[in-house]
PDB file of C-alpha atoms in Angstrom:
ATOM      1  CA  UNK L   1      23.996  12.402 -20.524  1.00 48.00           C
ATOM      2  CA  UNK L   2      20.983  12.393 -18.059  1.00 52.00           C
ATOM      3  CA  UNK L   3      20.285  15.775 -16.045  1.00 57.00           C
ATOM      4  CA  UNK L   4      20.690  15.575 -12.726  1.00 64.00           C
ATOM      5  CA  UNK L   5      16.157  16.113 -12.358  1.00 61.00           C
ATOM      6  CA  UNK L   6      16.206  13.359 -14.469  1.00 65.00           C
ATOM      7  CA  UNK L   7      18.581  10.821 -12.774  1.00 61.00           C
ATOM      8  CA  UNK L   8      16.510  11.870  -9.651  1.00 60.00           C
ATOM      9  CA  UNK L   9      13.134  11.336 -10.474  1.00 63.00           C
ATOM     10  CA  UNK L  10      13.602   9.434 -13.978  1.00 66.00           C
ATOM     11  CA  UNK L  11      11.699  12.621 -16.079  1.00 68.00           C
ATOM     12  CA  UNK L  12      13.491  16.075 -17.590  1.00 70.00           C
ATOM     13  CA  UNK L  13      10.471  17.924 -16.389  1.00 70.00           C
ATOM     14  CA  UNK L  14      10.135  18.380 -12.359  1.00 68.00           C
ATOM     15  CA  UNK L  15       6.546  20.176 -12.881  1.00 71.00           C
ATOM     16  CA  UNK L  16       5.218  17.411 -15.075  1.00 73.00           C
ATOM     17  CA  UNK L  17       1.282  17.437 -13.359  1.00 71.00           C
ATOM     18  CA  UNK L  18       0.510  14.083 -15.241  1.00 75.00           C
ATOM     19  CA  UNK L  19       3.878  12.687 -14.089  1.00 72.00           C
ATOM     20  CA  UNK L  20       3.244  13.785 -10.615  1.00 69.00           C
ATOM     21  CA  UNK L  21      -0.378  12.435 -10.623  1.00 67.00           C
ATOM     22  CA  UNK L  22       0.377   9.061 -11.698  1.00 72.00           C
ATOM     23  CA  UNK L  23       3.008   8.050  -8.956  1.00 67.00           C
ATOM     24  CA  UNK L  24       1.085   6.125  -6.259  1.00 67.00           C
ATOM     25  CA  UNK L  25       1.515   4.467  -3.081  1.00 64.00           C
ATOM     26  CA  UNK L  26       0.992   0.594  -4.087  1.00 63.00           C
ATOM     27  CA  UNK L  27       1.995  -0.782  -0.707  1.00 63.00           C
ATOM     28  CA  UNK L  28       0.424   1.742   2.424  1.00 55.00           C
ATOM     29  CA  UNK L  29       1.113  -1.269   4.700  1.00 61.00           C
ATOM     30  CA  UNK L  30       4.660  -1.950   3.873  1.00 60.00           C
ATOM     31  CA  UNK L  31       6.976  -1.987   7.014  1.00 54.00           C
ATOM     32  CA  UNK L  32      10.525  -3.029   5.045  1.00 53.00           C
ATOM     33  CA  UNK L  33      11.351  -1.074   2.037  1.00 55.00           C
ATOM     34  CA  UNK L  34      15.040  -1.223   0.711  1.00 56.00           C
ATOM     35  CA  UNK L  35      17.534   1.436  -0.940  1.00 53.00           C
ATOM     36  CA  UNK L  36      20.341   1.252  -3.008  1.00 58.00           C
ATOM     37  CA  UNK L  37      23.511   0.840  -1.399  1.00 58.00           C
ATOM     38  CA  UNK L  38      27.539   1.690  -1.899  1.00 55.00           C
ATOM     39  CA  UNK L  39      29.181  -0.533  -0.084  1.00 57.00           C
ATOM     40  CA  UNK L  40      32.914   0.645   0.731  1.00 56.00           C
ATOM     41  CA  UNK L  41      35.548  -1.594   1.872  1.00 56.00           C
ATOM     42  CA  UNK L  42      37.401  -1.354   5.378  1.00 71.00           C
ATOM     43  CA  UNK L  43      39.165   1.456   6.143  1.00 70.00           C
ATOM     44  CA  UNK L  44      42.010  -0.126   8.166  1.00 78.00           C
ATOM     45  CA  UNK L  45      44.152   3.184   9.184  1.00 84.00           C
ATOM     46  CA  UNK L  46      42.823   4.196  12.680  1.00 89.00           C
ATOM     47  CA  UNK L  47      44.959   6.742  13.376  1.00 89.00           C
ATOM     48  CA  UNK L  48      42.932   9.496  14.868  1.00 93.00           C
ATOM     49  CA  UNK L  49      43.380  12.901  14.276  1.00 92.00           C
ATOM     50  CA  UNK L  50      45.215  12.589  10.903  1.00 92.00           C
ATOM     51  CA  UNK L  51      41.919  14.765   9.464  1.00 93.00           C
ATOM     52  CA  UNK L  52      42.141  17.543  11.734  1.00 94.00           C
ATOM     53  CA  UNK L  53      39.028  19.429  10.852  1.00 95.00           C
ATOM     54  CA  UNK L  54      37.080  16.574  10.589  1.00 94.00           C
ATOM     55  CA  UNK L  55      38.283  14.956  14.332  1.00 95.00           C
ATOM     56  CA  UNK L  56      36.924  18.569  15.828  1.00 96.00           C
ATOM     57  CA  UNK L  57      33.714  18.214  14.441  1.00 95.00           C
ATOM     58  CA  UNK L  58      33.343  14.400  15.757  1.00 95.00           C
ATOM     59  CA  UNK L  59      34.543  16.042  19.523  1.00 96.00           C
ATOM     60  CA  UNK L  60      32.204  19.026  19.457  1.00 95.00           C
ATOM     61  CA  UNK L  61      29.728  16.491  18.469  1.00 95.00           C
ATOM     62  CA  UNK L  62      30.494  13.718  21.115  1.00 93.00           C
ATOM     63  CA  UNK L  63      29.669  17.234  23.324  1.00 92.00           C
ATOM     64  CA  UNK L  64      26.494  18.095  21.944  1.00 90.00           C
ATOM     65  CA  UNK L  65      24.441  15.202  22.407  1.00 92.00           C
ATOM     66  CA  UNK L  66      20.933  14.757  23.711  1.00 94.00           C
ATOM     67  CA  UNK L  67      18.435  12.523  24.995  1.00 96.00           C
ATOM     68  CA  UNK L  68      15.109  12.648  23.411  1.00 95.00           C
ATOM     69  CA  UNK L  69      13.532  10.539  26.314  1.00 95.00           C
ATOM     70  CA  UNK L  70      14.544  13.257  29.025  1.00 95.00           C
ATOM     71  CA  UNK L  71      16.125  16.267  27.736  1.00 95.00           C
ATOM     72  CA  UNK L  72      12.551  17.489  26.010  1.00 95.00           C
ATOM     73  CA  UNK L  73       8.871  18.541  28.097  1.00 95.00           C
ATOM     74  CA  UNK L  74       6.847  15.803  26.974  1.00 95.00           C
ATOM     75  CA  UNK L  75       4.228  16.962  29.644  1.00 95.00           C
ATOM     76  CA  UNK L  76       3.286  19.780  27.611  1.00 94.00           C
ATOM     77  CA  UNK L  77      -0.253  19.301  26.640  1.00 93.00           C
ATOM     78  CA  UNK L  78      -0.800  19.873  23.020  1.00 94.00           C
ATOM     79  CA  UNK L  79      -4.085  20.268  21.789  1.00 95.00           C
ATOM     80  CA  UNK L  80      -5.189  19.724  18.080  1.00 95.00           C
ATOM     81  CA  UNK L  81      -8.180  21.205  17.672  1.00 95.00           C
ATOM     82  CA  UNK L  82      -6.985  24.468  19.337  1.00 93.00           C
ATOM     83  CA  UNK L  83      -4.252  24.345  17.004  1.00 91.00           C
ATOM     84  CA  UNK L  84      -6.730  24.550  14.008  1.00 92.00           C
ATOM     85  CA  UNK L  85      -8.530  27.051  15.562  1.00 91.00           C
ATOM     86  CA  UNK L  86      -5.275  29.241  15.821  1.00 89.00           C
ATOM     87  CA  UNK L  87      -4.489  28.210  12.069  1.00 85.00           C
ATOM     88  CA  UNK L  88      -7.918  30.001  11.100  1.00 85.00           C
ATOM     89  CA  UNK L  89      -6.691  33.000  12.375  1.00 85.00           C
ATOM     90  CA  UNK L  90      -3.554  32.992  10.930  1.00 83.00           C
ATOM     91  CA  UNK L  91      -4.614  31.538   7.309  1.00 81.00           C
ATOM     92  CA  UNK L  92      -7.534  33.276   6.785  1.00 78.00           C
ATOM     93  CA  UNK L  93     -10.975  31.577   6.049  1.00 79.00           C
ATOM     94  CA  UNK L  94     -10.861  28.085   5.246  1.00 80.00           C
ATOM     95  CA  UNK L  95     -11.331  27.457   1.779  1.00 80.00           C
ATOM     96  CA  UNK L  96     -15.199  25.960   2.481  1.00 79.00           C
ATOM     97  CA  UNK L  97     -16.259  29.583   3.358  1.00 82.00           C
ATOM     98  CA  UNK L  98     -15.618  30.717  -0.037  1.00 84.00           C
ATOM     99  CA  UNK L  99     -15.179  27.644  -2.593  1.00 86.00           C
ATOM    100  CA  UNK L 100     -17.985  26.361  -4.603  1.00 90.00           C
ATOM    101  CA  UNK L 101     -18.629  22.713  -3.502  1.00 90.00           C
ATOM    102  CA  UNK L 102     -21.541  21.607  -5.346  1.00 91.00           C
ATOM    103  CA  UNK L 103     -21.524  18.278  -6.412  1.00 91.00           C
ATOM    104  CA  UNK L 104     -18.857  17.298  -4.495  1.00 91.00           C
ATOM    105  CA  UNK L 105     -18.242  14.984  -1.859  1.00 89.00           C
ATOM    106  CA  UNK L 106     -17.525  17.985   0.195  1.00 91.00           C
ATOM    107  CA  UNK L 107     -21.199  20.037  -0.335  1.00 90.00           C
ATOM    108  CA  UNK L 108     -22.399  18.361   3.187  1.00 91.00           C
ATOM    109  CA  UNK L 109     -19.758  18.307   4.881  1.00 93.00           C
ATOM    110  CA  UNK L 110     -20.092  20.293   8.937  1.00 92.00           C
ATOM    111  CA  UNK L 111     -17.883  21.936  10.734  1.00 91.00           C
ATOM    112  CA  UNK L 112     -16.562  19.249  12.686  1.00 93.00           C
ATOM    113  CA  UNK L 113     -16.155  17.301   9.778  1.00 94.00           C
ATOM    114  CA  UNK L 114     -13.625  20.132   8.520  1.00 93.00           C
ATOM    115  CA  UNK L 115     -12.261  20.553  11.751  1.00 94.00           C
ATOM    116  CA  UNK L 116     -11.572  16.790  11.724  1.00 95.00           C
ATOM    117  CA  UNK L 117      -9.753  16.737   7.995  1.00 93.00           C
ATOM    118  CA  UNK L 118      -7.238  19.964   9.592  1.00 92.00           C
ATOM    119  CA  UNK L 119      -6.537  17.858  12.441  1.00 95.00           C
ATOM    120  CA  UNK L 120      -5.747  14.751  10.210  1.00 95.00           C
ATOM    121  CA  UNK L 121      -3.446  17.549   8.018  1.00 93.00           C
ATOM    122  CA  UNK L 122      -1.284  17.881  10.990  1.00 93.00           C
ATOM    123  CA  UNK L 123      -0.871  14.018  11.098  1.00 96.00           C
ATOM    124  CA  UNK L 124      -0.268  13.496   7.609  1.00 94.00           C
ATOM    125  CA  UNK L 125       2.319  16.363   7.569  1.00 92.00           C
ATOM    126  CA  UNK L 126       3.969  15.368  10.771  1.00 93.00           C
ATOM    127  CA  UNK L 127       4.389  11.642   9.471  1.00 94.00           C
ATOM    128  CA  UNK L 128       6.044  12.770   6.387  1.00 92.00           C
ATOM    129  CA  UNK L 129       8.174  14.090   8.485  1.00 92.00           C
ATOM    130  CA  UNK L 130       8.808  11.217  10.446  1.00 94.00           C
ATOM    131  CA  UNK L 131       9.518   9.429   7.504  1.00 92.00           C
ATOM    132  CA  UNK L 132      11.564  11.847   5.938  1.00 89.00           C
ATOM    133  CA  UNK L 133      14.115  12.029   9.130  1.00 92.00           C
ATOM    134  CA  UNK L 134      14.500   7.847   8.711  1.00 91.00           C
ATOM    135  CA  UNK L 135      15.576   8.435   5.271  1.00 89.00           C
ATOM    136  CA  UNK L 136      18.084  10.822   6.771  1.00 90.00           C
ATOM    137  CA  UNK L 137      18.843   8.051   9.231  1.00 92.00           C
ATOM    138  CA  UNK L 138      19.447   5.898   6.609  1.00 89.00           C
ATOM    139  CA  UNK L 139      21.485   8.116   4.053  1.00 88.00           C
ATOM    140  CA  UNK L 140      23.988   9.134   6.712  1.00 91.00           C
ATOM    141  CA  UNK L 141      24.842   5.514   7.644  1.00 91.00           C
ATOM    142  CA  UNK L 142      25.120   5.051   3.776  1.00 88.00           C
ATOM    143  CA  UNK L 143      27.527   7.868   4.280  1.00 88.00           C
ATOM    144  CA  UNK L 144      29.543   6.208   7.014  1.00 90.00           C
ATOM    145  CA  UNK L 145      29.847   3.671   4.749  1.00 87.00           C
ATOM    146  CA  UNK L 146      30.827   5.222   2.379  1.00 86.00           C
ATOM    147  CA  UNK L 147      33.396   8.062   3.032  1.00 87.00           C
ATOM    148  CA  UNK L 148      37.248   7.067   3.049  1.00 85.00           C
ATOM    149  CA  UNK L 149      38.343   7.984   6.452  1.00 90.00           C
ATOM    150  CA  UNK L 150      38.244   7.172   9.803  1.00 92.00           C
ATOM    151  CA  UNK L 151      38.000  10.623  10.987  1.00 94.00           C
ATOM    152  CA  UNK L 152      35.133  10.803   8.475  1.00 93.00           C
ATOM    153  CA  UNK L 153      33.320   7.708   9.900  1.00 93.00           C
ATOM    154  CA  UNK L 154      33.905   8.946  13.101  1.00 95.00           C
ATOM    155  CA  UNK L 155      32.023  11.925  12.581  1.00 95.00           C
ATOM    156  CA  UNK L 156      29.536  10.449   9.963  1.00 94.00           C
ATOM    157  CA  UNK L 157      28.177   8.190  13.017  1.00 95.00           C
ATOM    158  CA  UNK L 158      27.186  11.102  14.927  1.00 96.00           C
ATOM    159  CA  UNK L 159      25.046  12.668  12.517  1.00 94.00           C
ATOM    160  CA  UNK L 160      23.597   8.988  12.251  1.00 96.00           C
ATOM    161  CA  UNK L 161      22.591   9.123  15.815  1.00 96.00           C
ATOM    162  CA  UNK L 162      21.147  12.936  15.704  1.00 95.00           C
ATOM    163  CA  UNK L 163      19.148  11.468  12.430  1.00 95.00           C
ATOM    164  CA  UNK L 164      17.825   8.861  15.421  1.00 96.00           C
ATOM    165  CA  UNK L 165      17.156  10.867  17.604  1.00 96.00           C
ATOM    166  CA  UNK L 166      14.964  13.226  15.389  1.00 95.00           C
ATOM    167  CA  UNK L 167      12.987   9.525  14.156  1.00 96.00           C
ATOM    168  CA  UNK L 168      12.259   8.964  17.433  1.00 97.00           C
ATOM    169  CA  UNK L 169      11.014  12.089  18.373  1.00 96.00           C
ATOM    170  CA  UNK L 170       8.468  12.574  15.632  1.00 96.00           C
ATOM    171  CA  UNK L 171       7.437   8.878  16.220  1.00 96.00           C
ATOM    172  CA  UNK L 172       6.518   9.542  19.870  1.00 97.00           C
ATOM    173  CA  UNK L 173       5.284  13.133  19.084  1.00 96.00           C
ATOM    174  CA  UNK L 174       2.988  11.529  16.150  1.00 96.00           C
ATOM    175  CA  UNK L 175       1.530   8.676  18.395  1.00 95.00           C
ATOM    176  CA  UNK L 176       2.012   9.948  22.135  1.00 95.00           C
ATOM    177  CA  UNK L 177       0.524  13.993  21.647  1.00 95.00           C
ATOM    178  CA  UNK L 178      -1.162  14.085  18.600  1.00 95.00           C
ATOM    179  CA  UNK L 179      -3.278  10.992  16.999  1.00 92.00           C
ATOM    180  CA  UNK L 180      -1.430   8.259  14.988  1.00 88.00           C
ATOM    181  CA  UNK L 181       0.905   8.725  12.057  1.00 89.00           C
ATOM    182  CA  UNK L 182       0.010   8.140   8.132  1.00 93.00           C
ATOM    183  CA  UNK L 183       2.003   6.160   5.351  1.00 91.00           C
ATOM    184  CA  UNK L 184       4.987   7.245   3.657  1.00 89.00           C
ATOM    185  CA  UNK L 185       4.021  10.007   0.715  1.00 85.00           C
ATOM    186  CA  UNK L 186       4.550   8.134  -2.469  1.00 82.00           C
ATOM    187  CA  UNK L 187       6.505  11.199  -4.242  1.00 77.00           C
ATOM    188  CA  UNK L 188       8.575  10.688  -0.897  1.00 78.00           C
ATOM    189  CA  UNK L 189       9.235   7.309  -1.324  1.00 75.00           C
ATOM    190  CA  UNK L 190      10.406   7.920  -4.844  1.00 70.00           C
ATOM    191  CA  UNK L 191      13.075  10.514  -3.414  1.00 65.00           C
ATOM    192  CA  UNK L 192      14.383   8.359  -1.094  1.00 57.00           C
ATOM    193  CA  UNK L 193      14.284   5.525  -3.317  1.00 54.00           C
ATOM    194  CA  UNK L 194      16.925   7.117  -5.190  1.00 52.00           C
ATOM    195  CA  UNK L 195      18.503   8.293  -2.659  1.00 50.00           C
ATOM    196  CA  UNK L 196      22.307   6.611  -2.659  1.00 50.00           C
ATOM    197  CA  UNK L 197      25.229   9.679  -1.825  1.00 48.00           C
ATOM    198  CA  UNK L 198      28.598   8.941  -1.952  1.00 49.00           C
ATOM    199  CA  UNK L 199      30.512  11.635  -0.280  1.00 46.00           C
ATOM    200  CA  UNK L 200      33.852  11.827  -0.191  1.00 45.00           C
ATOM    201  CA  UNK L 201      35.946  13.758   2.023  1.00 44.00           C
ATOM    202  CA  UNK L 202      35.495  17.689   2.718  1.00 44.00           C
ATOM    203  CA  UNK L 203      31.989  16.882   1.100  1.00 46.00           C
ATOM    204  CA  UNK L 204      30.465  14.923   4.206  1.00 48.00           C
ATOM    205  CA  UNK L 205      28.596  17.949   5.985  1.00 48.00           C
ATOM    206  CA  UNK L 206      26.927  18.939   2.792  1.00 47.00           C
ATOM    207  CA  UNK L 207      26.216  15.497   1.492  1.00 45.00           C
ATOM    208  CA  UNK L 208      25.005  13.837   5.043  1.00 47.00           C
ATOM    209  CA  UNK L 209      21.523  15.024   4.289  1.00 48.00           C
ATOM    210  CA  UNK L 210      20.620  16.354   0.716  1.00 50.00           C
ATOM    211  CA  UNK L 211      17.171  16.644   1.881  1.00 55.00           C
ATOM    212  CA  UNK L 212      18.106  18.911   4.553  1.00 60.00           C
ATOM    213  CA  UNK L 213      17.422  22.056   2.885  1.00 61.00           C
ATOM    214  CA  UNK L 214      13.540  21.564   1.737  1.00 60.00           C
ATOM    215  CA  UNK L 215      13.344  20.351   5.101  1.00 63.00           C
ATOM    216  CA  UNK L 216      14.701  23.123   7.276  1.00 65.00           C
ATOM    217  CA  UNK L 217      11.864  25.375   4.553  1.00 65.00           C
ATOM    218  CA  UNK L 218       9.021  23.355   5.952  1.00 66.00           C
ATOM    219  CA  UNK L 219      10.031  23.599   9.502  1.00 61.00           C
ATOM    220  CA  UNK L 220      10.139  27.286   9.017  1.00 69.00           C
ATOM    221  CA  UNK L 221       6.737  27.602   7.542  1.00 62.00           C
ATOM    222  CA  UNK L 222       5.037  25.414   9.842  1.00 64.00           C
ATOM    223  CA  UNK L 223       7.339  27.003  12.595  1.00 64.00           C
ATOM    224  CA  UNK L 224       5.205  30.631  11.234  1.00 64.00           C
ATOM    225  CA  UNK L 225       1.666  28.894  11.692  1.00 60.00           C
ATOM    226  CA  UNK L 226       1.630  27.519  15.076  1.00 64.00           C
ATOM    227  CA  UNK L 227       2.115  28.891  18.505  1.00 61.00           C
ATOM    228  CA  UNK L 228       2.080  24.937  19.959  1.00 63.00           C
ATOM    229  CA  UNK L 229       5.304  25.314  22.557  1.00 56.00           C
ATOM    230  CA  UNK L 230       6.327  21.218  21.926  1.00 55.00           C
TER     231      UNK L 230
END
C-alpha cells in the first residue's frame, strides 16, 4: 500500500534533492489549470439545524464576515526597499558580504542590483501566497461538494468565501502596493495538483484547508521579519 508522502507527491522520500530539482514549471503563462474532483450527489434534506454544532459555526460565521475592499487601510504606504533595508538589520549581512562569488553570474553584481533581487523575493514569496490561498479557495468548494450535510455545506461555503477574500487580498496587495506578482511555484503546483479531500462530517474544520498549517508557519516567520503595518 502507498504511504501517504508517496500518494502525495508520487516518491517515498520527501527530501529526495534530485527529485525536488527535476520538477519544473513547463507552463509560467498558464491562466486555467484543473484539479481532481469528487463530485457528491444532492443532498436533498434541508432541514436546518439537525447538526447542531455544525449550524453554530455557519451563524458565528455569517457574523464574522468582512470586506476586503473597505474593512482594511489600503492607504498605508508600503515601501519595498525600506523593507529590505529593515530585513538587513534583522537577518544579518546579506550573503554577498561574505560568500565567495567568483565566477559567477553574481561576482559584478552592485548594490542596487541586490537590493533589486530582495525586493523581487518579496514578490515571489507574496505570489506563492496568492496562489496558495486559491488552492484553498478551491479545496473548500471541493469540500462543499463533498461533505454529506446541509449543515455541513452551509458552513463549508463560508470558509469558501473567507478563502476569497484572502485571494483577493494578496492579488491587490501583490499588484496595487508592492510590484506585480510571479507564477505559481512548480513544487506548489504539484501539491495542489493532488490536492482532492473528501471530508466527511466532524472532519470539515480540519480537512477545509490541509495546507493551513505550513501556511500559518510562514506567516509567522515573515510576520518576525517585517515591521510593514499592511
Amino acid at each position: 500500500m502507498a504511504s501517504t508522502i508517496d500518494q502525495m507527491i508520487g516518491r517515498d522520500e520527501m527530501d529526495d534533492i534530485e527529485a525536488i530539482l527535476s520538477v519544473s514549471n513547463t507552463d509560467v503563462d498558464e491562466l486555467l489549470h484543473a484539479v481532481r474532483s469528487n463530485s457528491e450527489p444532492f443532498h436533498l434534506d434541508y432541514d436546518k439545524g439537525s447538526r447542531p454544532k455544525l449550524d453554530r459555526l455557519y451563524e458565528k460565521a455569517k457574523h464574522s464576515m468582512w470586506n476586503a475592499q473597505t474593512d482594511l487601510p489600503w492607504e498605508t504606504e508600503v515601501d519595498q526597499q525600506k523593507l529590505v533595508e529593515e530585513q538587513k538589520l534583522l537577518m544579518g549581512p546579506p550573503l554577498h558580504t561574505y560568500a565567495d562569488l567568483k565566477g559567477t553570474a553574481f561576482e559584478k553584481w552592485s548594490q542596487k542590483e541586490w537590493d533589486q533581487l530582495a525586493i523581487e523575493g518579496q514578490n515571489w514569496t507574496l505570489s506563492q501566497f496568492l496562489h496558495g490561498e486559491q488552492g484553498a479557495l478551491v479545496c473548500t468548494a471541493k469540500v462543499v461538494e463533498s461533505v454529506p450535510w446541509i449543515d455541513a455545506k452551509y458552513y463549508g461555503a463560508t470558509q469558501v468565501m473567507d478563502e476569497a477574500r484572502h485571494v483577493e487580498v494578496f492579488a491587490k496587495y501583490l499588484d496595487e502596493k508592492l510590484s506585480g506578482h510571479y507564477p505559481i511555484n512548480a513544487h506548489l503546483r504539484l501539491l495542489r495538483t493532488t490536492s482532492s479531500p473528501k471530508p466527511v462530517g466532524h472532519d470539515l474544520p480540519r480537512h477545509a484547508d490541509h495546507g493551513g498549517g505550513p501556511r500559518l508557519a510562514a506567516f509567522g516567520f515573515m510576520h518576525a521579519l517585517t515591521t510593514s503595518p499592511c
